[in-house]
Protein backbone atom coordinates (compact mmCIF):
# COMPACT_ATOMS: atom_id res chain seq x y z
CA UNK A 1 0.00 0.00 0.00
CA UNK A 2 1.24 3.54 -0.62
CA UNK A 3 2.91 5.12 2.40
CA UNK A 4 2.08 8.67 3.43
CA UNK A 5 5.12 10.88 3.10
CA UNK A 6 6.11 12.90 6.18
CA UNK A 7 6.62 15.90 3.87
CA UNK A 8 2.94 16.54 3.18
CA UNK A 9 -0.13 17.41 5.27
CA UNK A 10 -3.66 16.39 4.41
CA UNK A 11 -4.93 19.59 2.84
CA UNK A 12 -3.36 22.38 0.85
CA UNK A 13 -4.15 26.05 0.72
CA UNK A 14 -6.69 27.49 -1.70
CA UNK A 15 -5.80 29.44 -4.80
CA UNK A 16 -8.33 31.82 -6.35
CA UNK A 17 -8.12 33.14 -9.90
CA UNK A 18 -10.63 35.21 -11.80
CA UNK A 19 -11.83 34.98 -15.39
CA UNK A 20 -9.25 35.66 -18.04
CA UNK A 21 -9.16 37.08 -21.54
CA UNK A 22 -8.46 33.95 -23.61
CA UNK A 23 -12.07 33.24 -24.42
CA UNK A 24 -13.22 31.22 -21.45
CA UNK A 25 -13.81 31.09 -17.73
CA UNK A 26 -10.91 30.03 -15.54
CA UNK A 27 -11.61 28.42 -12.19
CA UNK A 28 -8.73 27.40 -9.94
CA UNK A 29 -9.18 25.36 -6.80
CA UNK A 30 -7.11 23.52 -4.23
CA UNK A 31 -6.68 19.81 -4.77
CA UNK A 32 -6.49 17.19 -2.05
CA UNK A 33 -2.90 16.33 -1.22
CA UNK A 34 -3.29 12.58 -1.63
CA UNK A 35 -0.88 12.87 -4.58
CA UNK A 36 1.79 13.36 -1.92
CA UNK A 37 1.42 9.74 -0.86
CA UNK A 38 4.53 7.96 -2.02
CA UNK A 39 3.97 5.22 -4.58
CA UNK A 40 6.13 2.10 -4.55
CA UNK A 41 7.09 2.39 -8.24
CA UNK A 42 7.20 4.70 -11.25
CA UNK A 43 7.53 3.71 -14.91
CA UNK A 44 10.21 6.16 -16.05
CA UNK A 45 10.60 5.06 -19.69
CA UNK A 46 9.31 2.72 -22.39
CA UNK A 47 11.18 1.70 -25.55
CA UNK A 48 11.68 -1.13 -28.03
CA UNK A 49 15.00 -2.97 -27.71
CA UNK A 50 16.02 -5.98 -29.80
CA UNK A 51 12.46 -6.14 -31.10
CA UNK A 52 10.87 -6.41 -27.64
CA UNK A 53 9.03 -3.89 -25.48
CA UNK A 54 11.30 -2.72 -22.66
CA UNK A 55 10.34 -0.71 -19.56
CA UNK A 56 12.45 1.05 -16.94
CA UNK A 57 10.93 1.04 -13.46
CA UNK A 58 12.16 3.11 -10.50
CA UNK A 59 11.40 1.69 -7.05
CA UNK A 60 10.73 3.78 -3.95
CA UNK A 61 13.76 4.57 -1.78
CA UNK A 62 12.32 2.91 1.33
CA UNK A 63 11.64 -0.81 1.31
CA UNK A 64 8.71 -0.51 3.72
CA UNK A 65 6.52 0.87 0.92
CA UNK A 66 7.35 -1.94 -1.54
CA UNK A 67 5.24 -5.06 -2.13
CA UNK A 68 6.96 -8.43 -2.18
CA UNK A 69 6.31 -8.90 -5.90
CA UNK A 70 5.08 -6.79 -8.83
CA UNK A 71 3.58 -7.86 -12.14
CA UNK A 72 4.24 -5.79 -15.27
CA UNK A 73 1.47 -6.17 -17.86
CA UNK A 74 1.14 -4.81 -21.41
CA UNK A 75 -2.18 -4.12 -23.15
CA UNK A 76 -2.76 -3.54 -26.86
CA UNK A 77 -5.00 -0.87 -28.38
CA UNK A 78 -8.11 -2.96 -27.71
CA UNK A 79 -7.23 -3.26 -23.98
CA UNK A 80 -6.36 -6.94 -24.41
CA UNK A 81 -3.40 -8.14 -22.27
CA UNK A 82 -0.49 -9.27 -24.44
CA UNK A 83 2.42 -10.09 -22.09
CA UNK A 84 3.48 -9.99 -18.45
CA UNK A 85 6.54 -10.38 -16.26
CA UNK A 86 6.93 -10.68 -12.47
CA UNK A 87 9.57 -8.70 -10.60
CA UNK A 88 10.93 -8.44 -7.08
CA UNK A 89 11.33 -4.72 -6.25
CA UNK A 90 14.66 -3.41 -4.95
CA UNK A 91 14.41 -0.24 -2.86
CA UNK A 92 16.04 2.84 -4.40
CA UNK A 93 17.03 1.07 -7.63
CA UNK A 94 15.87 0.97 -11.24
CA UNK A 95 14.90 -2.24 -13.01
CA UNK A 96 14.79 -2.85 -16.74
CA UNK A 97 12.31 -5.48 -17.89
CA UNK A 98 11.54 -6.91 -21.34
CA UNK A 99 8.05 -8.15 -22.16
CA UNK A 100 8.41 -10.74 -24.90
CA UNK A 101 5.58 -10.61 -27.42
CA UNK A 102 3.99 -7.49 -25.95
CA UNK A 103 3.64 -5.70 -29.30
CA UNK A 104 1.70 -7.85 -31.74
CA UNK A 105 0.37 -6.53 -35.06
CA UNK A 106 -0.42 -2.97 -33.95
CA UNK A 107 -1.85 -2.28 -37.45
CA UNK A 108 -4.67 -4.59 -36.34
CA UNK A 109 -4.84 -4.01 -32.57
CA UNK A 110 -4.05 -0.27 -32.42
CA UNK A 111 -0.89 1.82 -32.23
CA UNK A 112 -1.72 3.36 -28.83
CA UNK A 113 -1.04 0.82 -26.06
CA UNK A 114 -0.45 0.72 -22.29
CA UNK A 115 1.74 -0.71 -19.51
CA UNK A 116 0.43 -1.37 -15.99
CA UNK A 117 2.19 -2.34 -12.74
CA UNK A 118 0.19 -4.42 -10.26
CA UNK A 119 1.16 -5.54 -6.77
CA UNK A 120 0.94 -9.15 -5.62
CA UNK A 121 -2.43 -8.16 -4.07
CA UNK A 122 -3.81 -6.96 -7.41
CA UNK A 123 -3.51 -3.22 -6.66
CA UNK A 124 -2.57 -0.99 -9.62
CA UNK A 125 0.64 0.80 -8.67
CA UNK A 126 1.35 2.74 -11.87
CA UNK A 127 0.44 2.88 -15.54
CA UNK A 128 2.05 4.38 -18.64
CA UNK A 129 0.54 4.72 -22.12
CA UNK A 130 2.99 4.19 -24.96
CA UNK A 131 2.80 4.76 -28.70
CA UNK A 132 3.97 2.11 -31.15
CA UNK A 133 5.31 3.36 -34.47
CA UNK A 134 7.54 2.32 -37.38
CA UNK A 135 11.18 3.18 -38.05
CA UNK A 136 12.06 2.41 -41.67
CA UNK A 137 15.37 1.48 -43.27
CA UNK A 138 13.94 2.26 -46.72
CA UNK A 139 10.51 2.48 -48.38
CA UNK A 140 9.88 -1.25 -48.07
CA UNK A 141 11.39 -2.40 -44.75
CA UNK A 142 10.58 -1.13 -41.25
CA UNK A 143 10.80 -2.18 -37.62
CA UNK A 144 8.55 -1.46 -34.65
CA UNK A 145 9.45 1.24 -32.14
CA UNK A 146 7.79 2.40 -28.91
CA UNK A 147 7.95 5.54 -26.76
CA UNK A 148 6.02 6.97 -23.78
CA UNK A 149 2.71 8.45 -24.93
CA UNK A 150 -0.47 10.00 -23.61
CA UNK A 151 -4.01 8.73 -23.20
CA UNK A 152 -6.86 9.66 -25.54
CA UNK A 153 -10.37 8.49 -26.33
CA UNK A 154 -10.49 5.63 -28.82
CA UNK A 155 -11.37 7.70 -31.90
CA UNK A 156 -8.42 10.10 -31.42
CA UNK A 157 -5.35 9.45 -33.59
CA UNK A 158 -1.94 9.77 -31.92
CA UNK A 159 0.73 11.77 -33.74
CA UNK A 160 4.08 13.25 -32.80
CA UNK A 161 4.52 17.02 -32.59
CA UNK A 162 6.76 16.81 -35.67
CA UNK A 163 4.12 14.98 -37.74
CA UNK A 164 1.34 17.32 -36.64
CA UNK A 165 3.40 20.35 -37.67
CA UNK A 166 4.23 18.76 -41.05
CA UNK A 167 0.57 17.96 -41.71
CA UNK A 168 -0.37 21.57 -40.92
CA UNK A 169 2.35 22.79 -43.30
CA UNK A 170 0.99 20.51 -46.04
CA UNK A 171 -2.48 21.96 -45.65
CA UNK A 172 -1.18 25.51 -45.95
CA UNK A 173 1.05 24.77 -48.95
CA UNK A 174 -1.32 22.62 -50.99
CA UNK A 175 -4.65 24.20 -50.10
CA UNK A 176 -7.47 22.12 -51.56
CA UNK A 177 -5.23 20.22 -54.03
CA UNK A 178 -5.18 16.43 -53.74
CA UNK A 179 -2.01 14.96 -52.28
CA UNK A 180 -0.57 11.53 -51.52
CA UNK A 181 -0.35 11.75 -47.72
CA UNK A 182 2.55 9.34 -47.17
CA UNK A 183 4.59 10.59 -50.13
CA UNK A 184 4.21 14.29 -49.33
CA UNK A 185 5.08 13.90 -45.64
CA UNK A 186 8.11 11.70 -46.39
CA UNK A 187 9.31 14.10 -49.11
CA UNK A 188 9.44 16.96 -46.61
CA UNK A 189 10.54 14.96 -43.55
CA UNK A 190 12.08 11.56 -44.47
CA UNK A 191 12.43 10.65 -40.77
CA UNK A 192 8.61 10.67 -40.46
CA UNK A 193 8.05 8.05 -43.17
CA UNK A 194 7.49 5.19 -40.73
CA UNK A 195 5.20 7.21 -38.47
CA UNK A 196 3.06 8.51 -41.33
CA UNK A 197 2.54 4.94 -42.56
CA UNK A 198 0.89 4.05 -39.25
CA UNK A 199 -0.98 7.36 -39.12
CA UNK A 200 -2.38 6.82 -42.62
CA UNK A 201 -3.52 3.33 -41.67
CA UNK A 202 -5.33 4.67 -38.62
CA UNK A 203 -6.80 7.58 -40.56
CA UNK A 204 -8.26 5.30 -43.21
CA UNK A 205 -9.73 3.06 -40.52
CA UNK A 206 -11.08 5.72 -38.17
CA UNK A 207 -11.02 8.99 -40.06
CA UNK A 208 -12.48 10.69 -43.14
CA UNK A 209 -14.52 8.69 -45.65
CA UNK A 210 -16.44 10.23 -48.55
CA UNK A 211 -17.05 13.95 -48.47
CA UNK A 212 -15.42 16.39 -46.11
CA UNK A 213 -14.99 14.63 -42.77
CA UNK A 214 -13.12 15.60 -39.64
CA UNK A 215 -11.01 13.58 -37.23
CA UNK A 216 -9.29 14.27 -33.91
CA UNK A 217 -5.51 14.12 -33.45
CA UNK A 218 -3.58 14.21 -30.19
CA UNK A 219 0.10 15.04 -29.99
CA UNK A 220 2.41 15.47 -27.05
CA UNK A 221 5.92 16.54 -26.17
CA UNK A 222 7.83 15.50 -23.07
CA UNK A 223 11.38 16.47 -22.18
CA UNK A 224 13.51 16.63 -19.04
CA UNK A 225 17.09 16.70 -17.88
CA UNK A 226 16.84 13.44 -15.90
CA UNK A 227 16.84 11.15 -18.94
CA UNK A 228 13.40 9.71 -18.22
CA UNK A 229 10.11 9.75 -20.11
CA UNK A 230 8.32 11.59 -17.27
CA UNK A 231 8.56 15.04 -18.84
CA UNK A 232 7.62 17.71 -16.30
CA UNK A 233 7.53 15.17 -13.44
CA UNK A 234 10.63 14.44 -11.39
CA UNK A 235 11.93 13.10 -8.09
CA UNK A 236 15.14 14.43 -6.52
CA UNK A 237 16.48 12.82 -3.35
CA UNK A 238 19.85 14.09 -2.11
CA UNK A 239 21.34 12.31 0.89
CA UNK A 240 24.70 10.89 2.07
CA UNK A 241 25.43 7.33 1.05
CA UNK A 242 27.95 6.82 3.86
CA UNK A 243 27.55 7.81 7.54
CA UNK A 244 31.31 8.07 8.09
CA UNK A 245 32.51 10.02 5.04
CA UNK A 246 31.99 13.71 4.28
CA UNK A 247 30.04 14.32 1.06
CA UNK A 248 27.81 16.81 -0.69
CA UNK A 249 25.55 16.92 -3.76
CA UNK A 250 23.32 19.37 -5.59
CA UNK A 251 20.68 17.66 -7.73
CA UNK A 252 18.53 19.57 -10.21
CA UNK A 253 15.91 18.82 -12.83
CA UNK A 254 13.98 20.75 -15.45
CA UNK A 255 11.16 19.39 -17.55
CA UNK A 256 8.13 20.18 -19.65
CA UNK A 257 5.04 18.36 -20.91
CA UNK A 258 2.58 19.47 -23.56
CA UNK A 259 -0.69 17.94 -24.77
CA UNK A 260 -2.37 19.20 -27.96
CA UNK A 261 -5.75 18.13 -29.32
CA UNK A 262 -6.32 19.12 -32.94
CA UNK A 263 -9.22 18.86 -35.37
CA UNK A 264 -8.23 18.01 -38.96
CA UNK A 265 -10.70 18.02 -41.85
CA UNK A 266 -10.00 16.21 -45.13
CA UNK A 267 -11.72 14.71 -48.13
CA UNK A 268 -10.63 11.25 -49.27
CA UNK A 269 -9.91 11.00 -53.00
CA UNK A 270 -8.57 7.45 -53.35
CA UNK A 271 -6.58 4.78 -51.52
CA UNK A 272 -3.48 3.11 -52.91
CA UNK A 273 -1.95 0.04 -51.24
CA UNK A 274 1.67 -0.96 -50.69
CA UNK A 275 3.39 -3.93 -49.07
CA UNK A 276 5.73 -3.07 -46.19
CA UNK A 277 8.08 -5.62 -44.62
CA UNK A 278 8.01 -5.27 -40.82
CA UNK A 279 10.81 -6.96 -38.89
CA UNK A 280 9.72 -9.27 -36.09
CA UNK A 281 11.76 -10.56 -33.10
CA UNK A 282 14.08 -13.31 -34.27
CA UNK A 283 14.71 -11.76 -37.68
CA UNK A 284 11.43 -12.71 -39.37
CA UNK A 285 10.09 -10.07 -41.79
CA UNK A 286 6.30 -9.95 -42.10
CA UNK A 287 4.70 -8.41 -45.18
CA UNK A 288 1.83 -6.07 -44.30
CA UNK A 289 -0.44 -4.30 -46.78
CA UNK A 290 -0.51 -0.63 -45.75
CA UNK A 291 -2.82 2.03 -47.23
CA UNK A 292 -1.46 5.09 -49.01
CA UNK A 293 -4.42 7.50 -49.11
CA UNK A 294 -4.84 10.55 -51.34
CA UNK A 295 -6.57 13.49 -49.62
CA UNK A 296 -7.52 17.07 -50.20
CA UNK A 297 -7.88 19.59 -47.40
CA UNK A 298 -11.33 20.97 -46.68
CA UNK A 299 -10.45 23.27 -43.80
CA UNK A 300 -13.02 25.81 -42.75
CA UNK A 301 -16.03 23.50 -42.87
CA UNK A 302 -15.60 22.42 -39.26
CA UNK A 303 -14.75 24.24 -36.06
CA UNK A 304 -13.74 23.07 -32.61
CA UNK A 305 -13.86 24.58 -29.12
CA UNK A 306 -11.93 23.26 -26.17
CA UNK A 307 -12.16 22.75 -22.40
CA UNK A 308 -8.96 22.42 -20.39
CA UNK A 309 -7.87 21.03 -17.05
CA UNK A 310 -4.45 21.55 -15.50
CA UNK A 311 -3.09 20.41 -12.15
CA UNK A 312 0.40 20.94 -10.76
CA UNK A 313 1.80 19.40 -7.58
CA UNK A 314 5.06 19.89 -5.75
CA UNK A 315 6.63 18.81 -2.48
CA UNK A 316 9.96 19.88 -1.00
CA UNK A 317 11.62 18.83 2.22
CA UNK A 318 15.02 19.46 3.78
CA UNK A 319 16.33 18.16 7.10
CA UNK A 320 19.60 19.18 8.74
CA UNK A 321 21.55 18.20 11.86
CA UNK A 322 20.95 20.58 14.78
CA UNK A 323 24.20 20.99 16.69
CA UNK A 324 24.61 23.84 19.16
CA UNK A 325 25.21 26.54 18.20
CA UNK A 326 23.20 26.09 14.95
CA UNK A 327 25.14 26.39 11.67
CA UNK A 328 25.02 29.77 9.92
CA UNK A 329 24.57 28.06 6.53
CA UNK A 330 21.91 25.38 6.06
CA UNK A 331 23.38 22.06 5.02
CA UNK A 332 20.22 20.85 3.28
CA UNK A 333 17.88 22.87 1.04
CA UNK A 334 15.24 22.17 -1.61
CA UNK A 335 13.19 24.16 -4.13
CA UNK A 336 10.30 23.30 -6.47
CA UNK A 337 8.66 25.47 -9.15
CA UNK A 338 5.84 24.64 -11.57
CA UNK A 339 3.79 26.55 -14.18
CA UNK A 340 0.72 25.64 -16.25
CA UNK A 341 -0.06 27.48 -19.51
CA UNK A 342 -2.61 27.34 -22.30
CA UNK A 343 -1.32 27.20 -25.87
CA UNK A 344 1.73 29.38 -26.43
CA UNK A 345 0.73 31.97 -23.85
CA UNK A 346 3.67 33.41 -21.94
CA UNK A 347 1.46 34.18 -18.93
CA UNK A 348 0.90 31.02 -16.84
CA UNK A 349 -2.52 30.26 -15.43
CA UNK A 350 -0.89 28.53 -12.45
CA UNK A 351 2.51 29.51 -11.08
CA UNK A 352 3.82 28.00 -7.83
CA UNK A 353 7.21 28.07 -6.12
CA UNK A 354 8.13 26.47 -2.77
CA UNK A 355 11.27 26.33 -0.63
CA UNK A 356 11.87 23.82 2.17
CA UNK A 357 11.40 25.37 5.64
CA UNK A 358 11.86 22.50 6.52
CA UNK A 359 9.12 21.31 4.16
CA UNK A 360 6.47 22.85 1.93
CA UNK A 361 4.05 21.83 -0.80
CA UNK A 362 1.47 22.91 -3.35
CA UNK A 363 -1.32 21.14 -5.22
CA UNK A 364 -3.53 23.43 -7.32
CA UNK A 365 -5.69 22.98 -10.40
CA UNK A 366 -7.48 25.10 -12.98
CA UNK A 367 -10.22 24.57 -15.56
CA UNK A 368 -10.86 26.62 -18.67
CA UNK A 369 -13.92 26.51 -20.92
CA UNK A 370 -14.68 27.74 -24.43
CA UNK A 371 -11.07 28.12 -25.54
CA UNK A 372 -9.96 28.27 -29.16
CA UNK A 373 -6.65 26.56 -28.34
CA UNK A 374 -6.35 22.80 -27.87
CA UNK A 375 -2.95 22.87 -26.17
CA UNK A 376 -1.99 22.62 -22.47
CA UNK A 377 1.57 22.98 -21.21
CA UNK A 378 3.44 22.43 -17.91
CA UNK A 379 6.99 23.52 -17.02
CA UNK A 380 8.79 22.49 -13.83
CA UNK A 381 12.16 22.84 -12.15
CA UNK A 382 13.45 21.36 -8.91
CA UNK A 383 16.61 21.40 -6.81
CA UNK A 384 17.84 19.43 -3.78
CA UNK A 385 21.13 20.08 -1.95
CA UNK A 386 22.95 18.64 1.05
CA UNK A 387 26.41 18.90 2.62
CA UNK A 388 27.55 16.33 5.21
CA UNK A 389 30.65 16.59 7.42
CA UNK A 390 30.78 12.89 8.26
CA UNK A 391 29.94 13.38 11.95
CA UNK A 392 27.79 10.39 12.89
CA UNK A 393 26.81 12.04 16.20
CA UNK A 394 24.21 14.11 14.34
CA UNK A 395 21.36 13.22 12.01
CA UNK A 396 22.45 13.16 8.40
CA UNK A 397 21.17 16.00 6.18
CA UNK A 398 18.81 15.16 3.35
CA UNK A 399 16.74 17.08 0.80
CA UNK A 400 13.92 16.09 -1.49
CA UNK A 401 12.01 17.78 -4.34
CA UNK A 402 9.18 16.19 -6.28
CA UNK A 403 7.00 17.53 -9.10
CA UNK A 404 3.88 16.10 -10.73
CA UNK A 405 1.18 17.25 -13.12
CA UNK A 406 -2.04 16.41 -14.93
CA UNK A 407 -3.18 17.89 -18.25
CA UNK A 408 -6.52 17.19 -19.95
CA UNK A 409 -8.16 18.62 -23.08
CA UNK A 410 -11.68 18.02 -24.38
CA UNK A 411 -12.70 19.23 -27.83
CA UNK A 412 -16.19 19.58 -29.28
CA UNK A 413 -16.52 19.80 -33.07
CA UNK A 414 -19.26 21.33 -35.16
CA UNK A 415 -19.05 19.82 -38.65
CA UNK A 416 -21.63 20.20 -41.46
CA UNK A 417 -20.40 16.93 -42.98
CA UNK A 418 -20.38 15.07 -39.71
CA UNK A 419 -17.40 13.11 -38.45
CA UNK A 420 -16.40 10.06 -36.48
CA UNK A 421 -17.23 11.63 -33.13
CA UNK A 422 -18.08 15.25 -32.24
CA UNK A 423 -16.13 14.95 -28.95
CA UNK A 424 -12.44 14.12 -28.61
CA UNK A 425 -10.40 13.81 -25.40
CA UNK A 426 -6.69 13.65 -24.63
CA UNK A 427 -4.90 13.64 -21.28
CA UNK A 428 -1.56 13.06 -19.62
CA UNK A 429 -0.29 12.77 -16.04
CA UNK A 430 2.97 11.86 -14.37
CA UNK A 431 4.56 12.14 -10.97
CA UNK A 432 7.95 11.38 -9.46
CA UNK A 433 7.20 8.59 -6.97
CA UNK A 434 3.81 10.12 -6.10
CA UNK A 435 0.31 8.67 -6.26
CA UNK A 436 -0.57 8.82 -9.95
CA UNK A 437 -4.00 7.30 -9.33
CA UNK A 438 -5.14 10.49 -7.63
CA UNK A 439 -4.07 12.56 -10.65
CA UNK A 440 -5.98 10.20 -12.95
CA UNK A 441 -9.08 10.49 -10.77
CA UNK A 442 -9.00 14.28 -11.06
CA UNK A 443 -8.85 13.97 -14.85
CA UNK A 444 -11.82 11.58 -14.86
CA UNK A 445 -13.77 14.04 -12.70
CA UNK A 446 -13.03 16.81 -15.20
CA UNK A 447 -14.38 14.69 -18.04
CA UNK A 448 -17.35 13.63 -15.92
CA UNK A 449 -16.42 9.95 -16.16
mmCIF file with all atom_site columns, C-alpha atoms in Angstrom, residues 7 13 27 49 79 94 102 104 106 142 148 156 196 207 213 251 254 286 289 297 315 323 327 344 416 421 431 441:
data_model
loop_
_atom_site.group_PDB
_atom_site.id
_atom_site.type_symbol
_atom_site.label_atom_id
_atom_site.label_alt_id
_atom_site.label_comp_id
_atom_site.label_asym_id
_atom_site.label_entity_id
_atom_site.label_seq_id
_atom_site.pdbx_PDB_ins_code
_atom_site.Cartn_x
_atom_site.Cartn_y
_atom_site.Cartn_z
_atom_site.occupancy
_atom_site.B_iso_or_equiv
_atom_site.pdbx_formal_charge
_atom_site.auth_seq_id
_atom_site.auth_comp_id
_atom_site.auth_asym_id
_atom_site.auth_atom_id
_atom_site.pdbx_PDB_model_num
ATOM 1  C CA . UNK A 1 7   ? 6.622   15.899 3.874   1.00 0.00 ? 7   UNK A CA 1
ATOM 2  C CA . UNK A 1 13  ? -4.155  26.049 0.723   1.00 0.00 ? 13  UNK A CA 1
ATOM 3  C CA . UNK A 1 27  ? -11.608 28.416 -12.189 1.00 0.00 ? 27  UNK A CA 1
ATOM 4  C CA . UNK A 1 49  ? 14.998  -2.973 -27.706 1.00 0.00 ? 49  UNK A CA 1
ATOM 5  C CA . UNK A 1 79  ? -7.231  -3.257 -23.976 1.00 0.00 ? 79  UNK A CA 1
ATOM 6  C CA . UNK A 1 94  ? 15.875  0.974  -11.238 1.00 0.00 ? 94  UNK A CA 1
ATOM 7  C CA . UNK A 1 102 ? 3.989   -7.491 -25.955 1.00 0.00 ? 102 UNK A CA 1
ATOM 8  C CA . UNK A 1 104 ? 1.698   -7.851 -31.737 1.00 0.00 ? 104 UNK A CA 1
ATOM 9  C CA . UNK A 1 106 ? -0.424  -2.966 -33.952 1.00 0.00 ? 106 UNK A CA 1
ATOM 10 C CA . UNK A 1 142 ? 10.584  -1.135 -41.249 1.00 0.00 ? 142 UNK A CA 1
ATOM 11 C CA . UNK A 1 148 ? 6.021   6.971  -23.783 1.00 0.00 ? 148 UNK A CA 1
ATOM 12 C CA . UNK A 1 156 ? -8.417  10.104 -31.424 1.00 0.00 ? 156 UNK A CA 1
ATOM 13 C CA . UNK A 1 196 ? 3.059   8.511  -41.327 1.00 0.00 ? 196 UNK A CA 1
ATOM 14 C CA . UNK A 1 207 ? -11.018 8.989  -40.065 1.00 0.00 ? 207 UNK A CA 1
ATOM 15 C CA . UNK A 1 213 ? -14.994 14.628 -42.774 1.00 0.00 ? 213 UNK A CA 1
ATOM 16 C CA . UNK A 1 251 ? 20.682  17.663 -7.726  1.00 0.00 ? 251 UNK A CA 1
ATOM 17 C CA . UNK A 1 254 ? 13.983  20.752 -15.453 1.00 0.00 ? 254 UNK A CA 1
ATOM 18 C CA . UNK A 1 286 ? 6.304   -9.953 -42.097 1.00 0.00 ? 286 UNK A CA 1
ATOM 19 C CA . UNK A 1 289 ? -0.440  -4.298 -46.778 1.00 0.00 ? 289 UNK A CA 1
ATOM 20 C CA . UNK A 1 297 ? -7.884  19.591 -47.404 1.00 0.00 ? 297 UNK A CA 1
ATOM 21 C CA . UNK A 1 315 ? 6.633   18.809 -2.477  1.00 0.00 ? 315 UNK A CA 1
ATOM 22 C CA . UNK A 1 323 ? 24.198  20.992 16.691  1.00 0.00 ? 323 UNK A CA 1
ATOM 23 C CA . UNK A 1 327 ? 25.142  26.394 11.673  1.00 0.00 ? 327 UNK A CA 1
ATOM 24 C CA . UNK A 1 344 ? 1.735   29.382 -26.428 1.00 0.00 ? 344 UNK A CA 1
ATOM 25 C CA . UNK A 1 416 ? -21.628 20.202 -41.456 1.00 0.00 ? 416 UNK A CA 1
ATOM 26 C CA . UNK A 1 421 ? -17.231 11.633 -33.131 1.00 0.00 ? 421 UNK A CA 1
ATOM 27 C CA . UNK A 1 431 ? 4.559   12.137 -10.966 1.00 0.00 ? 431 UNK A CA 1
ATOM 28 C CA . UNK A 1 441 ? -9.082  10.485 -10.769 1.00 0.00 ? 441 UNK A CA 1
#
